[in-house]
mmCIF file of C-alpha atoms and ligand atoms in Angstrom:
data_model
loop_
_atom_site.group_PDB
_atom_site.id
_atom_site.type_symbol
_atom_site.label_atom_id
_atom_site.label_comp_id
_atom_site.label_asym_id
_atom_site.label_seq_id
_atom_site.Cartn_x
_atom_site.Cartn_y
_atom_site.Cartn_z
ATOM 1 C CA UNK B 29 27.118 18.378 95.094
ATOM 2 C CA UNK B 30 24.129 18.081 92.765
ATOM 3 C CA UNK B 31 23.020 21.131 90.814
ATOM 4 C CA UNK B 32 19.769 21.697 92.750
ATOM 5 C CA UNK B 33 21.746 22.202 95.972
ATOM 6 C CA UNK B 34 24.369 24.295 94.173
ATOM 7 C CA UNK B 35 22.024 26.712 92.336
ATOM 8 C CA UNK B 36 18.934 27.966 94.224
ATOM 9 C CA UNK B 37 16.278 30.714 94.180
ATOM 10 C CA UNK B 38 16.658 31.526 90.486
ATOM 11 C CA UNK B 39 14.629 34.572 89.420
ATOM 12 C CA UNK B 40 14.673 36.365 86.074
ATOM 13 C CA UNK B 41 14.115 40.026 85.318
ATOM 14 C CA UNK B 42 13.511 40.924 81.643
ATOM 15 C CA UNK B 43 15.704 43.904 80.786
ATOM 16 C CA UNK B 44 15.013 43.936 77.045
ATOM 17 C CA UNK B 45 12.621 41.995 74.838
ATOM 18 C CA UNK B 46 13.281 43.197 71.291
ATOM 19 C CA UNK B 47 15.205 41.088 68.767
ATOM 20 C CA UNK B 48 16.125 38.631 71.461
ATOM 21 C CA UNK B 49 15.716 38.753 75.217
ATOM 22 C CA UNK B 50 18.166 40.132 77.713
ATOM 23 C CA UNK B 51 17.491 38.723 81.175
ATOM 24 C CA UNK B 52 19.107 39.648 84.451
ATOM 25 C CA UNK B 53 19.144 36.427 86.457
ATOM 26 C CA UNK B 54 19.553 36.429 90.200
ATOM 27 C CA UNK B 55 20.516 33.223 92.033
ATOM 28 C CA UNK B 56 22.213 31.784 95.075
ATOM 29 C CA UNK B 57 25.346 29.828 94.191
ATOM 30 C CA UNK B 58 27.068 27.478 96.629
ATOM 31 C CA UNK B 59 30.766 26.792 96.043
ATOM 32 C CA UNK B 60 32.211 23.304 96.582
ATOM 33 C CA UNK B 61 33.721 24.504 99.887
ATOM 34 C CA UNK B 62 30.204 25.241 101.186
ATOM 35 C CA UNK B 63 30.322 29.046 100.903
ATOM 36 C CA UNK B 64 27.172 30.544 99.380
ATOM 37 C CA UNK B 65 26.866 33.849 97.466
ATOM 38 C CA UNK B 66 24.042 35.727 95.770
ATOM 39 C CA UNK B 67 24.900 36.471 92.124
ATOM 40 C CA UNK B 68 23.332 38.382 89.231
ATOM 41 C CA UNK B 69 24.250 37.319 85.696
ATOM 42 C CA UNK B 70 23.008 38.716 82.376
ATOM 43 C CA UNK B 71 21.915 36.210 79.730
ATOM 44 C CA UNK B 72 21.035 37.106 76.122
ATOM 45 C CA UNK B 73 19.230 34.854 73.680
ATOM 46 C CA UNK B 74 16.762 34.332 70.886
ATOM 47 C CA UNK B 75 15.543 31.237 69.073
ATOM 48 C CA UNK B 76 18.280 28.713 68.343
ATOM 49 C CA UNK B 77 20.036 28.937 65.006
ATOM 50 C CA UNK B 78 21.860 26.997 62.319
ATOM 51 C CA UNK B 79 25.002 27.472 60.285
ATOM 52 C CA UNK B 80 26.000 25.496 57.195
ATOM 53 C CA UNK B 81 29.206 25.376 55.170
ATOM 54 C CA UNK B 82 28.566 24.691 51.469
ATOM 55 C CA UNK B 83 31.472 23.083 49.643
ATOM 56 C CA UNK B 84 32.253 21.555 46.270
ATOM 57 C CA UNK B 85 34.858 18.807 46.441
ATOM 58 C CA UNK B 86 35.362 18.854 42.644
ATOM 59 C CA UNK B 87 36.046 22.567 42.172
ATOM 60 C CA UNK B 88 37.566 22.748 45.709
ATOM 61 C CA UNK B 89 35.533 25.896 46.363
ATOM 62 C CA UNK B 90 33.382 26.959 49.293
ATOM 63 C CA UNK B 91 30.422 29.351 49.295
ATOM 64 C CA UNK B 92 30.475 32.091 51.907
ATOM 65 C CA UNK B 93 28.490 35.262 52.592
ATOM 66 C CA UNK B 94 29.615 38.784 53.342
ATOM 67 C CA UNK B 95 27.329 41.098 55.272
ATOM 68 C CA UNK B 96 27.251 44.086 57.564
ATOM 69 C CA UNK B 97 27.140 43.147 61.272
ATOM 70 C CA UNK B 98 26.575 45.949 63.756
ATOM 71 C CA UNK B 99 28.477 44.221 66.633
ATOM 72 C CA UNK B 100 31.521 43.937 64.323
ATOM 73 C CA UNK B 101 31.123 47.604 63.350
ATOM 74 C CA UNK B 102 31.002 48.833 66.957
ATOM 75 C CA UNK B 103 34.079 46.692 67.671
ATOM 76 C CA UNK B 104 35.841 48.711 64.948
ATOM 77 C CA UNK B 105 36.651 45.688 62.764
ATOM 78 C CA UNK B 106 36.660 45.670 58.946
ATOM 79 C CA UNK B 107 34.099 48.504 58.741
ATOM 80 C CA UNK B 108 31.508 46.110 60.159
ATOM 81 C CA UNK B 109 31.692 43.533 57.359
ATOM 82 C CA UNK B 110 31.883 39.847 58.278
ATOM 83 C CA UNK B 111 32.553 36.845 56.024
ATOM 84 C CA UNK B 112 30.490 33.895 57.207
ATOM 85 C CA UNK B 113 28.953 30.568 56.376
ATOM 86 C CA UNK B 114 25.222 30.581 55.633
ATOM 87 C CA UNK B 115 23.306 30.873 58.891
ATOM 88 C CA UNK B 116 20.050 31.935 60.393
ATOM 89 C CA UNK B 117 17.528 31.681 63.146
ATOM 90 C CA UNK B 118 15.061 28.778 63.237
ATOM 91 C CA UNK B 119 11.422 29.682 62.592
ATOM 92 C CA UNK B 120 8.720 28.231 64.851
ATOM 93 C CA UNK B 121 8.043 24.539 63.978
ATOM 94 C CA UNK B 122 11.175 24.304 61.815
ATOM 95 C CA UNK B 123 13.756 21.558 62.333
ATOM 96 C CA UNK B 124 17.434 22.586 62.222
ATOM 97 C CA UNK B 125 17.819 20.703 58.915
ATOM 98 C CA UNK B 126 14.870 22.516 57.305
ATOM 99 C CA UNK B 127 16.279 25.870 58.407
ATOM 100 C CA UNK B 128 19.668 25.008 56.890
ATOM 101 C CA UNK B 129 18.086 24.179 53.516
ATOM 102 C CA UNK B 130 15.850 27.298 53.555
ATOM 103 C CA UNK B 131 18.666 29.660 54.554
ATOM 104 C CA UNK B 132 20.956 28.192 51.869
ATOM 105 C CA UNK B 133 18.487 29.225 49.172
ATOM 106 C CA UNK B 134 17.675 32.602 50.773
ATOM 107 C CA UNK B 135 21.256 33.662 51.340
ATOM 108 C CA UNK B 136 23.234 32.135 48.456
ATOM 109 C CA UNK B 137 20.622 30.832 46.009
ATOM 110 C CA UNK B 138 21.360 27.101 45.941
ATOM 111 C CA UNK B 139 18.652 24.465 46.376
ATOM 112 C CA UNK B 140 20.478 21.625 48.101
ATOM 113 C CA UNK B 141 18.948 18.427 49.439
ATOM 114 C CA UNK B 142 21.684 16.569 51.295
ATOM 115 C CA UNK B 143 23.227 17.955 54.425
ATOM 116 C CA UNK B 144 25.303 16.458 57.246
ATOM 117 C CA UNK B 145 25.061 17.466 60.898
ATOM 118 C CA UNK B 146 28.445 18.214 62.472
ATOM 119 C CA UNK B 147 27.590 19.186 66.048
ATOM 120 C CA UNK B 148 25.762 21.765 68.173
ATOM 121 C CA UNK B 149 27.694 24.635 69.711
ATOM 122 C CA UNK B 150 27.283 27.499 72.150
ATOM 123 C CA UNK B 151 29.116 30.456 70.614
ATOM 124 C CA UNK B 152 29.650 32.272 73.883
ATOM 125 C CA UNK B 153 28.387 30.194 76.839
ATOM 126 C CA UNK B 154 29.154 32.880 79.402
ATOM 127 C CA UNK B 155 26.698 35.291 77.785
ATOM 128 C CA UNK B 156 24.452 33.651 75.196
ATOM 129 C CA UNK B 157 21.861 30.920 75.723
ATOM 130 C CA UNK B 158 21.496 30.346 71.948
ATOM 131 C CA UNK B 159 22.481 26.947 70.553
ATOM 132 C CA UNK B 160 23.712 26.788 66.955
ATOM 133 C CA UNK B 161 23.339 23.561 64.995
ATOM 134 C CA UNK B 162 26.292 23.194 62.617
ATOM 135 C CA UNK B 163 26.051 21.478 59.224
ATOM 136 C CA UNK B 164 28.025 20.923 56.037
ATOM 137 C CA UNK B 165 26.595 20.280 52.569
ATOM 138 C CA UNK B 166 27.909 19.680 49.059
ATOM 139 C CA UNK B 167 26.677 21.951 46.264
ATOM 140 C CA UNK B 168 27.093 21.991 42.508
ATOM 141 C CA UNK B 169 26.289 24.518 39.777
ATOM 142 C CA UNK B 170 23.113 22.684 38.705
ATOM 143 C CA UNK B 171 21.513 23.532 42.039
ATOM 144 C CA UNK B 172 21.944 27.285 41.473
ATOM 145 C CA UNK B 173 18.529 29.004 41.412
ATOM 146 C CA UNK B 174 20.018 32.502 40.900
ATOM 147 C CA UNK B 175 18.227 33.637 44.037
ATOM 148 C CA UNK B 176 20.200 34.456 47.143
ATOM 149 C CA UNK B 177 21.402 37.733 48.547
ATOM 150 C CA UNK B 178 19.149 37.530 51.590
ATOM 151 C CA UNK B 179 15.528 38.509 52.096
ATOM 152 C CA UNK B 180 15.213 42.182 51.087
ATOM 153 C CA UNK B 181 11.936 42.600 53.017
ATOM 154 C CA UNK B 182 13.798 41.489 56.155
ATOM 155 C CA UNK B 183 16.489 44.111 55.478
ATOM 156 C CA UNK B 184 19.097 41.516 54.605
ATOM 157 C CA UNK B 185 21.861 42.411 52.138
ATOM 158 C CA UNK B 186 24.236 39.543 51.459
ATOM 159 C CA UNK B 187 27.118 39.310 49.010
ATOM 160 C CA UNK B 188 27.889 35.739 47.900
ATOM 161 C CA UNK B 189 31.550 34.742 47.739
ATOM 162 C CA UNK B 190 32.700 31.558 45.997
ATOM 163 C CA UNK B 191 36.326 31.082 46.949
ATOM 164 C CA UNK B 192 38.948 28.312 46.905
ATOM 165 C CA UNK B 193 39.012 26.332 50.153
ATOM 166 C CA UNK B 194 42.755 26.908 50.676
ATOM 167 C CA UNK B 195 42.185 30.665 50.383
ATOM 168 C CA UNK B 196 39.402 30.549 52.996
ATOM 169 C CA UNK B 197 41.812 28.779 55.383
ATOM 170 C CA UNK B 198 44.393 31.535 54.780
ATOM 171 C CA UNK B 199 41.713 34.136 55.542
ATOM 172 C CA UNK B 200 41.392 32.615 59.042
ATOM 173 C CA UNK B 201 45.156 33.011 59.549
ATOM 174 C CA UNK B 202 44.975 36.627 58.380
ATOM 175 C CA UNK B 203 41.945 37.262 60.664
ATOM 176 C CA UNK B 204 39.799 38.231 57.702
ATOM 177 C CA UNK B 205 37.361 35.478 58.690
ATOM 178 C CA UNK B 206 36.498 36.163 62.330
ATOM 179 C CA UNK B 207 33.186 34.342 62.788
ATOM 180 C CA UNK B 208 33.442 31.314 65.124
ATOM 181 C CA UNK B 209 30.936 29.148 63.216
ATOM 182 C CA UNK B 210 32.832 29.721 59.971
ATOM 183 C CA UNK B 211 36.220 28.951 61.523
ATOM 184 C CA UNK B 212 34.909 25.737 63.114
ATOM 185 C CA UNK B 213 33.298 24.462 59.917
ATOM 186 C CA UNK B 214 36.246 25.269 57.638
ATOM 187 C CA UNK B 215 38.529 23.447 60.079
ATOM 188 C CA UNK B 216 36.082 20.504 60.167
ATOM 189 C CA UNK B 217 36.397 20.178 56.367
ATOM 190 C CA UNK B 218 40.167 20.275 56.670
ATOM 191 C CA UNK B 219 40.461 17.804 59.575
ATOM 192 C CA UNK B 220 38.204 15.317 57.797
ATOM 193 C CA UNK B 221 39.933 15.901 54.429
ATOM 194 C CA UNK B 222 36.622 16.510 52.663
ATOM 195 C CA UNK B 223 38.415 18.785 50.193
ATOM 196 C CA UNK B 224 41.937 17.748 49.284
ATOM 197 C CA UNK B 225 44.340 19.990 47.407
HETATM 198 N N1 GDD N 324 21.390 41.015 65.917
HETATM 199 C C1 GDD N 324 20.290 41.611 65.408
HETATM 200 N N2 GDD N 324 19.980 41.379 64.125
HETATM 201 C C2 GDD N 324 18.874 41.985 63.613
HETATM 202 C C3 GDD N 324 18.099 42.836 64.404
HETATM 203 N N3 GDD N 324 17.061 43.251 63.638
HETATM 204 C C4 GDD N 324 17.217 42.699 62.427
HETATM 205 N N4 GDD N 324 18.323 41.965 62.378
HETATM 206 C C5 GDD N 324 18.775 41.301 61.153
HETATM 207 O O1 GDD N 324 17.998 40.127 60.945
HETATM 208 C C6 GDD N 324 18.668 39.230 60.080
HETATM 209 C C7 GDD N 324 18.598 37.831 60.651
HETATM 210 O O2 GDD N 324 18.985 36.958 59.685
HETATM 211 P P1 GDD N 324 19.156 35.403 59.925
HETATM 212 O O3 GDD N 324 19.853 34.911 58.688
HETATM 213 O O4 GDD N 324 17.881 34.752 60.344
HETATM 214 O O5 GDD N 324 20.095 35.318 61.218
HETATM 215 P P2 GDD N 324 21.655 35.549 61.382
HETATM 216 O O6 GDD N 324 21.862 36.821 62.139
HETATM 217 O O7 GDD N 324 22.394 35.390 60.092
HETATM 218 O O8 GDD N 324 22.027 34.326 62.354
HETATM 219 C C8 GDD N 324 23.121 33.443 62.194
HETATM 220 O O9 GDD N 324 24.296 34.032 62.698
HETATM 221 C C9 GDD N 324 24.313 34.272 64.092
HETATM 222 C C10 GDD N 324 25.713 34.724 64.511
HETATM 223 O O10 GDD N 324 26.031 35.973 64.000
HETATM 224 C C11 GDD N 324 23.973 33.043 64.898
HETATM 225 O O11 GDD N 324 23.841 33.452 66.251
HETATM 226 C C12 GDD N 324 22.698 32.389 64.400
HETATM 227 O O12 GDD N 324 22.500 31.143 65.048
HETATM 228 C C13 GDD N 324 22.805 32.137 62.924
HETATM 229 O O13 GDD N 324 23.804 31.159 62.651
HETATM 230 C C14 GDD N 324 20.113 39.726 59.968
HETATM 231 O O14 GDD N 324 20.269 40.345 58.687
HETATM 232 C C15 GDD N 324 20.220 40.792 61.066
HETATM 233 O O15 GDD N 324 21.088 41.820 60.685
HETATM 234 C C16 GDD N 324 18.474 43.079 65.772
HETATM 235 O O16 GDD N 324 17.841 43.795 66.535
HETATM 236 N N5 GDD N 324 19.579 42.417 66.221
HETATM 237 MG MG1 MG N 325 21.889 34.888 58.141
#
């Protein structure tokens, strides 16, 4: 059955339009056995985003951020603090690559020029319509601009962590790193043996 006969009469009702949009979407859905039901699903989203893992194959370190995340706080985890790769929302007219380079300087203070696209992921396809473009990039000390920490005017407060790659992998096992983008990218480095130790 093609999708236009499976999903019909789609209407959207905007429940919230603040940071992102929360839509309540009503539609008729026809199962493969021919039965049809009317469903309402909530979908949350904002502009698509990027995430980038910065690594140094010589020192075998990675650069991560630590920041307060309200959803983590309300879930009662680690007092709301989350350790993550650099990431951010794409501005209008920005390419994913440009966003990755801009966010790297804003959040951790390194001006990098070469990045590699890994893939694009939905972090929670049952709820979120946001796509996140995932990247990796090598950094070295010479690229440090001493900026970083986030954009104060945008109420960002970011602690920069430079930690050994093997320790970051152990932090996944101990559930100290709980962010999906960070777990995926650290495992990508490991699977492709981009840092060996
Ligand atoms: N969620 C949310 N954040 C807000 C709000 N108002 C302000 N913020 C703050 O606005 C800043 C946005 O910073 P960015 O660096 O642009 O975005 P990000 O939140 O780090 O986004 C990255 O992580 C997300 C997953 O947690 C990804 O979804 C996203 O694609 C990206 O990789 C964050 O400090 C966030 O706390 C709000 O109403 N809701
Ligand atoms: Mg960010």
